[in-house]
Coordinates of C-alpha atoms in Angstrom, one line a residue:
M1 CA 85.0 88.7 73.0
K2 CA 83.9 86.1 75.7
T3 CA 80.4 86.3 77.3
L4 CA 78.3 85.4 79.7
K5 CA 76.7 82.1 78.3
D6 CA 80.4 81.3 77.3
I7 CA 81.8 82.1 80.6
L8 CA 78.5 79.7 82.3
Y9 CA 79.5 77.2 81.1
K10 CA 78.6 74.3 83.4
V11 CA 77.7 76.0 85.7
A12 CA 74.1 75.5 87.8
I13 CA 71.9 78.4 87.2
E14 CA 69.1 77.9 89.9
A15 CA 67.0 81.3 88.5
L16 CA 68.2 84.1 85.8
N17 CA 67.2 87.8 85.9
G18 CA 67.9 88.7 81.7
T19 CA 70.1 88.1 79.4
T20 CA 73.4 85.9 78.7
D21 CA 73.9 87.2 75.3
I22 CA 76.3 89.6 76.3
T23 CA 80.2 90.6 75.8
V24 CA 81.8 90.0 78.8
N25 CA 85.1 92.0 80.4
H26 CA 86.2 90.8 83.1
L27 CA 85.3 88.7 86.1
H28 CA 86.1 90.0 89.4
F29 CA 85.1 88.9 93.5
D30 CA 86.7 91.9 94.7
S31 CA 84.3 94.7 94.1
R32 CA 87.3 97.1 94.0
K33 CA 88.8 95.8 90.8
I34 CA 85.4 96.1 88.7
E35 CA 85.4 98.0 85.5
A36 CA 83.2 98.8 82.6
N37 CA 81.3 95.3 82.0
D38 CA 82.4 92.9 83.8
V39 CA 80.5 90.2 86.1
F40 CA 81.0 90.5 90.1
V41 CA 80.0 87.0 91.7
A42 CA 79.3 87.4 95.2
I43 CA 81.4 85.2 97.5
R44 CA 80.3 85.0 100.7
G45 CA 83.6 85.1 103.0
A46 CA 85.0 84.6 106.5
I47 CA 85.5 88.4 107.3
A48 CA 83.0 90.0 104.4
D49 CA 80.2 88.8 102.2
G50 CA 80.4 89.6 98.9
H51 CA 76.4 90.6 97.9
Q52 CA 76.8 93.8 100.2
F53 CA 79.0 94.7 97.7
I54 CA 76.4 94.0 94.4
D55 CA 74.6 97.8 95.0
K56 CA 79.0 99.2 94.5
A57 CA 80.0 96.8 91.9
I58 CA 76.8 97.6 89.6
A59 CA 78.1 102.1 90.1
L60 CA 81.5 100.5 89.8
G61 CA 79.8 99.4 86.0
A62 CA 79.4 95.6 86.8
T63 CA 76.2 94.0 84.3
A64 CA 76.3 91.2 85.4
I65 CA 76.1 89.4 88.8
V66 CA 76.5 85.9 90.0
C67 CA 75.5 85.5 93.3
D68 CA 73.0 82.5 96.0
E69 CA 70.2 85.3 96.5
F70 CA 68.9 87.7 94.4
P71 CA 68.6 91.0 96.0
N72 CA 65.3 93.0 97.0
Q73 CA 66.4 95.8 94.5
L74 CA 67.4 94.3 90.5
H75 CA 68.6 97.2 87.9
P76 CA 67.8 97.6 85.4
N77 CA 70.3 96.4 82.2
V78 CA 72.3 93.9 85.0
T79 CA 71.8 90.7 84.3
Y80 CA 71.6 88.9 87.9
V81 CA 72.1 84.8 87.6
K82 CA 71.8 82.3 90.5
V83 CA 73.6 79.8 91.6
N84 CA 74.0 77.9 94.3
D85 CA 77.2 78.0 95.6
T86 CA 79.2 80.7 94.0
N87 CA 82.2 79.8 94.8
T88 CA 82.2 76.4 92.7
A89 CA 80.4 79.5 90.0
L90 CA 83.0 81.1 89.8
A91 CA 86.3 78.8 89.7
Y92 CA 83.9 76.8 86.8
M93 CA 83.2 80.8 85.6
A94 CA 87.0 81.1 85.7
T95 CA 88.5 78.4 83.8
N96 CA 85.8 78.8 81.5
F97 CA 87.5 82.6 81.4
Y98 CA 90.5 81.5 80.5
E99 CA 89.4 78.8 78.2
N100 CA 90.8 75.7 80.6
P101 CA 93.9 76.2 80.3
S102 CA 94.3 73.0 83.1
Q103 CA 94.1 71.0 80.2
K104 CA 96.8 71.9 78.4
L105 CA 99.2 71.7 79.8
K106 CA 99.7 68.6 82.9
L107 CA 98.5 69.7 85.8
V108 CA 99.9 67.9 89.9
G109 CA 97.6 67.8 92.8
I110 CA 100.0 68.0 96.6
T111 CA 97.8 67.5 99.3
G112 CA 98.1 66.3 103.1
T113 CA 100.0 68.1 105.7
N114 CA 103.3 68.6 106.1
G115 CA 105.3 67.3 102.9
K116 CA 103.4 69.9 100.4
T117 CA 105.7 73.0 99.5
T118 CA 108.7 70.5 99.6
V119 CA 107.4 67.0 97.0
A120 CA 106.0 70.5 95.0
S121 CA 109.1 72.6 94.5
L122 CA 111.5 69.9 94.3
L123 CA 108.8 68.4 91.4
Y124 CA 109.5 71.1 89.7
Q125 CA 113.6 71.3 90.5
L126 CA 113.6 68.0 89.1
F127 CA 110.9 68.7 85.6
K128 CA 113.2 71.9 85.4
K129 CA 116.7 69.4 85.0
A130 CA 115.0 67.5 83.1
G131 CA 114.6 69.8 80.2
F132 CA 111.3 70.9 80.6
K133 CA 109.5 74.6 80.9
V134 CA 107.9 73.9 84.4
G135 CA 105.3 75.6 86.4
L136 CA 104.6 76.3 89.9
I137 CA 102.5 77.0 92.3
S138 CA 103.0 76.7 95.8
T139 CA 102.5 78.3 99.9
V140 CA 106.6 80.2 99.1
K141 CA 105.8 81.3 95.0
I142 CA 104.3 80.4 91.6
L143 CA 106.9 80.5 88.9
V144 CA 105.5 80.6 85.0
D145 CA 109.1 78.9 84.2
D146 CA 111.8 81.2 85.3
Q147 CA 109.7 84.2 86.1
E148 CA 108.4 84.5 89.5
F149 CA 105.6 85.9 91.4
K150 CA 105.1 86.1 95.5
A151 CA 102.3 84.2 96.7
T152 CA 100.0 85.0 99.4
H153 CA 97.9 82.0 99.6
T154 CA 98.8 77.7 99.6
T155 CA 96.6 77.9 97.9
P156 CA 95.4 80.9 95.0
D157 CA 91.1 81.9 94.2
S158 CA 89.9 79.7 91.4
L159 CA 90.1 83.6 88.9
T160 CA 94.3 83.7 90.4
I161 CA 94.8 79.8 89.6
N162 CA 93.6 79.9 86.0
Y163 CA 95.5 83.3 85.6
Y164 CA 99.2 82.0 85.8
L165 CA 97.9 78.7 84.4
N166 CA 97.1 80.4 81.6
T167 CA 99.7 82.6 81.8
M168 CA 102.2 78.9 82.0
V169 CA 100.2 78.1 78.8
S170 CA 100.8 80.9 76.7
Q171 CA 104.0 80.4 77.4
G172 CA 104.9 77.2 76.8
V173 CA 105.1 75.2 80.4
E174 CA 104.4 71.1 79.6
F175 CA 103.9 70.0 83.8
C176 CA 102.6 72.4 86.9
F177 CA 102.9 71.9 89.9
M178 CA 100.6 72.7 93.0
E179 CA 100.0 72.7 96.3
V180 CA 96.7 71.9 97.5
S181 CA 95.5 72.5 101.2
S182 CA 92.5 71.8 102.7
H183 CA 91.5 75.5 102.7
G184 CA 91.5 75.3 98.4
I185 CA 89.2 72.8 98.6
H186 CA 86.8 73.4 100.7
Q187 CA 86.5 76.7 99.5
K188 CA 86.1 75.2 96.1
R189 CA 88.9 76.9 94.6
T190 CA 90.4 73.8 92.7
E191 CA 86.9 72.9 91.0
G192 CA 86.4 72.6 86.9
L193 CA 90.8 71.8 87.2
H194 CA 91.8 69.0 85.3
F195 CA 94.3 67.4 87.3
V196 CA 96.4 64.2 85.4
G197 CA 97.6 63.3 89.4
G198 CA 98.0 63.2 92.7
I199 CA 99.7 63.2 95.7
F200 CA 99.2 62.3 98.9
T201 CA 101.9 63.2 101.5
N202 CA 100.6 62.4 105.5
L203 CA 98.1 63.7 107.3
S204 CA 98.3 65.1 110.1
H205 CA 97.1 67.8 114.2
D206 CA 96.4 71.2 111.6
H207 CA 93.6 73.6 110.4
L208 CA 91.3 72.3 113.5
D209 CA 91.2 76.1 113.9
Y210 CA 88.6 76.4 110.4
H211 CA 87.6 72.6 110.0
P212 CA 85.5 71.3 113.3
T213 CA 86.3 68.0 113.8
F214 CA 90.0 65.9 112.4
A215 CA 86.8 64.0 110.4
E216 CA 86.4 66.6 108.3
Y217 CA 89.0 67.8 107.7
R218 CA 90.4 64.2 106.8
D219 CA 87.5 64.1 103.8
V220 CA 87.8 67.4 102.7
K221 CA 91.8 66.3 101.7
K222 CA 90.1 62.7 100.3
A223 CA 88.1 64.8 97.9
F224 CA 90.3 66.0 95.9
F225 CA 91.2 62.4 95.3
D226 CA 87.6 61.5 95.0
F227 CA 87.2 63.9 91.3
L228 CA 90.5 62.6 89.6
P229 CA 89.2 60.9 86.6
K230 CA 90.1 58.1 85.8
S231 CA 93.1 59.0 83.3
A232 CA 95.0 60.2 86.2
F233 CA 97.4 58.7 88.8
A234 CA 96.9 59.3 92.7
I235 CA 99.5 58.1 95.0
T236 CA 99.1 58.1 98.8
N237 CA 101.8 56.8 101.6
N238 CA 101.0 53.5 102.4
D239 CA 102.9 54.5 106.2
D240 CA 100.2 57.3 106.6
K241 CA 97.1 55.4 108.4
N242 CA 94.9 57.9 106.0
G243 CA 96.8 56.6 103.3
A244 CA 94.5 54.2 102.0
I245 CA 91.8 56.5 103.3
M246 CA 92.2 58.8 100.3
L247 CA 92.1 55.8 97.4
Q248 CA 88.8 54.5 98.4
N249 CA 86.7 56.2 95.6
T250 CA 88.7 57.7 93.7
Q251 CA 88.3 56.6 90.4
A252 CA 92.5 57.5 89.0
Q253 CA 95.4 54.5 89.0
K254 CA 96.2 53.8 93.0
R255 CA 99.9 54.1 93.2
T256 CA 101.9 53.6 96.9
Y257 CA 105.0 54.6 98.3
A258 CA 106.4 53.3 102.0
L259 CA 109.4 52.7 103.8
K260 CA 108.2 50.5 106.2
S261 CA 104.9 48.6 103.9
Y262 CA 104.2 47.0 100.7
A263 CA 104.5 49.9 98.4
D264 CA 104.4 50.0 94.2
Y265 CA 107.5 53.2 95.5
K266 CA 109.4 51.7 97.8
A267 CA 112.2 52.9 99.5
V268 CA 115.0 52.3 102.8
I269 CA 117.2 54.5 104.1
L270 CA 121.2 52.6 104.0
E271 CA 122.6 56.4 105.9
S272 CA 121.6 59.1 107.5
Q273 CA 123.7 62.8 108.2
L274 CA 123.5 65.7 108.8
S275 CA 125.3 65.7 104.8
G276 CA 122.1 63.3 103.1
L277 CA 120.7 60.0 103.2
L278 CA 121.7 57.0 100.9
L279 CA 118.0 55.6 100.3
K280 CA 117.2 52.5 98.3
I281 CA 114.9 53.4 96.0
N282 CA 113.5 50.0 94.3
D283 CA 116.6 48.4 94.7
N284 CA 118.8 51.2 92.6
E285 CA 120.5 53.0 95.1
V286 CA 120.7 56.6 95.0
W287 CA 122.4 59.9 97.9
V288 CA 120.8 63.1 98.1
K289 CA 121.2 66.1 99.8
L290 CA 118.3 65.7 102.0
I291 CA 117.8 65.0 105.2
G292 CA 115.7 63.5 107.6
T293 CA 112.6 60.1 107.4
F294 CA 110.5 63.0 106.6
N295 CA 112.3 64.0 103.7
A296 CA 112.6 60.1 103.0
Y297 CA 109.4 60.2 101.9
N298 CA 108.6 64.0 100.4
L299 CA 111.6 62.6 97.8
L300 CA 109.6 59.0 97.8
A301 CA 105.9 61.1 96.3
I302 CA 108.7 62.7 94.5
Y303 CA 109.9 59.7 92.9
G304 CA 106.9 57.8 91.9
A305 CA 106.0 61.0 90.2
A306 CA 108.3 61.2 87.9
M307 CA 107.8 57.6 86.8
E308 CA 103.9 58.4 86.4
L309 CA 104.8 61.0 84.6
G310 CA 106.8 58.8 82.3
L311 CA 110.4 59.9 83.0
E312 CA 112.7 57.1 83.3
S313 CA 114.0 54.9 86.6
L314 CA 117.3 56.0 86.5
E315 CA 117.5 59.8 85.0
V316 CA 115.5 60.0 88.3
L317 CA 117.4 58.7 90.3
R318 CA 120.6 60.6 88.7
L319 CA 117.9 64.3 89.6
L320 CA 117.4 63.4 92.9
S321 CA 120.3 63.2 93.7
E322 CA 121.1 67.0 92.8
L323 CA 118.4 68.5 94.0
E324 CA 119.4 71.1 97.2
S325 CA 116.4 72.2 99.6
V326 CA 113.7 74.1 100.4
S327 CA 114.1 77.6 101.5
G328 CA 112.8 77.3 104.6
R329 CA 112.7 73.2 104.8
F330 CA 115.4 72.9 106.1
Q331 CA 117.6 75.5 105.9
Y332 CA 120.6 75.8 107.6
I333 CA 124.1 76.7 107.8
V334 CA 127.2 76.2 109.5
S335 CA 129.1 78.7 111.8
A336 CA 132.9 79.4 112.1
Q337 CA 132.8 77.4 115.1
N338 CA 131.3 74.0 113.8
I339 CA 127.5 75.2 116.0
T340 CA 124.9 73.8 113.0
A341 CA 121.7 77.2 112.6
V342 CA 118.5 74.9 110.8
V343 CA 115.7 77.1 110.4
D344 CA 112.9 74.8 109.3
Y345 CA 108.9 75.3 108.5
A346 CA 107.5 73.3 111.4
H347 CA 104.3 74.5 113.1
T348 CA 102.5 71.2 114.0
P349 CA 103.7 68.7 116.3
D350 CA 104.2 65.8 113.5
A351 CA 106.5 68.4 112.0
L352 CA 107.8 69.3 114.7
E353 CA 109.1 65.8 115.9
N354 CA 109.7 64.7 113.2
V355 CA 112.5 67.6 112.6
L356 CA 114.0 67.1 116.1
N357 CA 113.4 63.6 115.9
T358 CA 116.5 63.4 112.3
L359 CA 118.6 65.5 114.3
N360 CA 118.8 63.3 117.1
D361 CA 119.1 60.7 114.8
V362 CA 122.1 62.2 113.6
R363 CA 123.8 64.1 116.2
T364 CA 126.0 62.3 118.5
Q365 CA 124.4 63.5 121.5
N366 CA 127.9 64.9 122.6
E367 CA 125.9 67.8 121.5
Q368 CA 123.5 70.7 122.6
L369 CA 119.7 70.5 120.6
I370 CA 118.2 74.4 121.7
T371 CA 115.3 74.6 120.0
V372 CA 113.5 78.2 119.5
V373 CA 109.4 77.4 118.5
G374 CA 106.5 79.3 118.7
C375 CA 103.1 78.9 117.8
G376 CA 100.8 81.4 115.3
G377 CA 97.9 83.7 116.5
N378 CA 94.2 83.6 115.6
R379 CA 95.6 79.9 114.7
D380 CA 94.6 76.2 116.9
K381 CA 94.7 76.8 119.7
T382 CA 94.7 72.8 120.9
K383 CA 97.9 72.1 119.5
R384 CA 100.3 75.2 121.1
P385 CA 101.2 73.0 124.2
I386 CA 101.9 70.2 122.2
M387 CA 104.6 71.8 120.8
A388 CA 106.0 72.5 122.9
A389 CA 105.8 69.4 124.4
T390 CA 107.6 67.7 122.0
A391 CA 110.3 70.8 121.8
A392 CA 110.9 70.8 125.8
D393 CA 110.7 66.4 125.2
L394 CA 113.4 66.2 122.3
S395 CA 115.6 69.5 122.8
D396 CA 118.1 69.7 125.5
K397 CA 116.8 73.0 125.9
A398 CA 114.0 75.0 124.1
V399 CA 112.8 78.5 124.0
L400 CA 108.8 79.4 123.7
T401 CA 109.0 82.5 122.0
S402 CA 105.9 84.8 119.3
D403 CA 105.3 83.4 116.0
N404 CA 102.9 85.5 113.5
P405 CA 100.9 86.5 116.6
R406 CA 98.6 87.9 114.5
D407 CA 95.2 89.4 116.3
E408 CA 96.1 87.7 119.6
E409 CA 99.0 89.2 121.7
P410 CA 101.8 86.6 122.4
E411 CA 102.0 86.3 125.9
T412 CA 98.2 84.1 126.0
I413 CA 99.8 82.4 123.6
I414 CA 103.1 80.9 124.9
A415 CA 101.3 80.8 128.5
E416 CA 98.9 78.2 127.0
M417 CA 101.7 76.8 125.3
E418 CA 104.2 76.9 128.3
A419 CA 101.1 74.6 130.2
G420 CA 101.9 71.7 128.4
V421 CA 105.3 71.1 129.2
A422 CA 106.1 68.4 132.1
P423 CA 107.2 69.3 135.1
H424 CA 110.3 67.6 134.6
N425 CA 111.5 69.8 132.2
S426 CA 110.4 72.5 132.9
K427 CA 114.0 73.5 133.9
K428 CA 114.6 73.1 129.7
V429 CA 112.9 76.0 129.1
L430 CA 112.9 79.7 128.5
V431 CA 110.1 81.8 127.5
I432 CA 111.7 85.1 125.9
T433 CA 108.1 86.5 124.1
D434 CA 110.8 88.5 122.1
R435 CA 111.9 86.5 118.6
K436 CA 114.4 88.2 117.3
Q437 CA 115.8 88.5 121.2
A438 CA 114.8 84.3 121.9
I439 CA 117.6 83.5 118.5
K440 CA 120.1 85.9 120.2
T441 CA 119.5 84.2 123.6
A442 CA 119.7 80.1 122.0
C443 CA 123.3 81.5 119.7
Q444 CA 124.8 82.9 123.4
L445 CA 123.6 79.7 124.6
A446 CA 124.8 77.6 121.7
N447 CA 128.7 76.1 122.4
P448 CA 131.4 74.7 119.3
N449 CA 129.4 71.7 117.5
D450 CA 125.9 72.7 118.8
I451 CA 122.5 72.4 117.1
I452 CA 119.8 75.5 116.7
L453 CA 116.6 74.5 115.9
I454 CA 114.2 77.3 114.9
A455 CA 111.0 76.3 113.7
G456 CA 107.6 77.4 112.8
K457 CA 108.0 80.7 109.9
G458 CA 110.3 79.1 107.9
H459 CA 110.8 80.6 104.3
E460 CA 108.8 83.7 105.7
T461 CA 110.0 87.2 105.9
Y462 CA 107.9 89.0 107.5
Q463 CA 106.2 89.0 111.2
E464 CA 102.3 89.8 111.3
I465 CA 101.6 91.6 114.5
K466 CA 97.9 93.4 114.7
G467 CA 97.3 93.4 110.8
V468 CA 101.0 94.9 110.4
R469 CA 103.8 92.8 108.2
Y470 CA 107.4 94.1 109.3
D471 CA 110.2 92.3 108.4
F472 CA 111.7 89.7 109.7
D473 CA 114.1 86.6 108.6
D474 CA 114.6 83.7 110.5
M475 CA 117.7 82.5 108.4
K476 CA 119.4 86.1 108.6
I477 CA 119.0 87.2 112.5
V478 CA 120.8 83.8 113.8
K479 CA 123.3 84.3 110.6
E480 CA 124.4 87.7 111.6
T481 CA 124.4 86.8 115.6
L482 CA 126.6 83.7 115.4
E483 CA 128.9 85.7 113.4
Q484 CA 128.3 88.5 115.9
L485 CA 129.2 86.4 119.2
G486 CA 132.8 84.9 116.8
K487 CA 130.7 81.6 116.4

């Protein structure tokens, strides 16, 4: 049994009422999960303030409360611990409760705007192929070697992270690859974790609904590298103008990768086709099944990380050649009439531009490129007109539609997107609010050899409308529609 004193190790305590020499069954920040002899950590969230549920937690059996402000009424037989920041306290308490699992395996964090899921998932794939037991914490799923669990956030809360890391340790996992979002860093979910390495992919327009400025968004990402230990490695994209900024204050061993500039890990694209890429990485050629310049960067980051983690160069290149694309990340099918349908998670202007440029690079220009795209509700509104402008500029036809409207009206979102379309592109653009109908229309418009891009939702198998998640799978719908149309 653990004591409260044990799990408060490294937590900066400002005031204490009661004793820390009490046994603890579990700790929670959701008062509904509290049982006898549990600790309740009161978190001030965007929707609810945990301090309002302190009495409820005590009624359910909590014997200790961690908060940033003592309540007016203190219950006898309950220990109150006052801290400056309960998110940070929870993170350290979680690592202590699960006996510091991140120190018992090699944990690598991947951060950036685009590419986090691809890099983390393909590193998992590569190390599995190399014969290791591997873990993955990503937007798409959590994997404990071969066992799969559903993911709810890009970076889960600190309790969930440490729970799964502890499970990984118990299963003999040696490496874990984890997506690290700006929300996760800002909300201290990664505090107290021991990383052996960090990877920076790129930085572009995103999450400005959460971060007040782009500078803050950048600096939050940078904070992840600031706290890496000297023993860790920090790999950054040298072609991204923010890449060098990430390494400014890190104590970790600095490494770089690039296609255009000097770097420790350098690649040149020799061939780019819809079937794959021929890359020259540090003087060795390798054919890979992934396509596009953005994937060349992702693969280079993966190569660099594998090298830093001790794998042999030629073995890494062999494994790179075997990697398969990640669900919803440039996932494509080719129909009976040779229509290529691509489903991609691209939900930022930069990611959409990358995917469309890639498709334009590999096409012959004798076929149409038809793009179906929407923007999420309750998210950064400033990117909406840019997304539509990008789709219209780089496609032959663009269908603006609904994504996950959440609590907003889809028509309002689409109108804000449409405002970005240049007058000379207006005839290229269709507006179809119903996403299923939008995909069907794109399929009807497509002729043999044409390309359809369905952007924004990728791996998601739902559409979120007014708090309800309805079954919705872009890939399934486009596949079924093309078959029904005999295309």
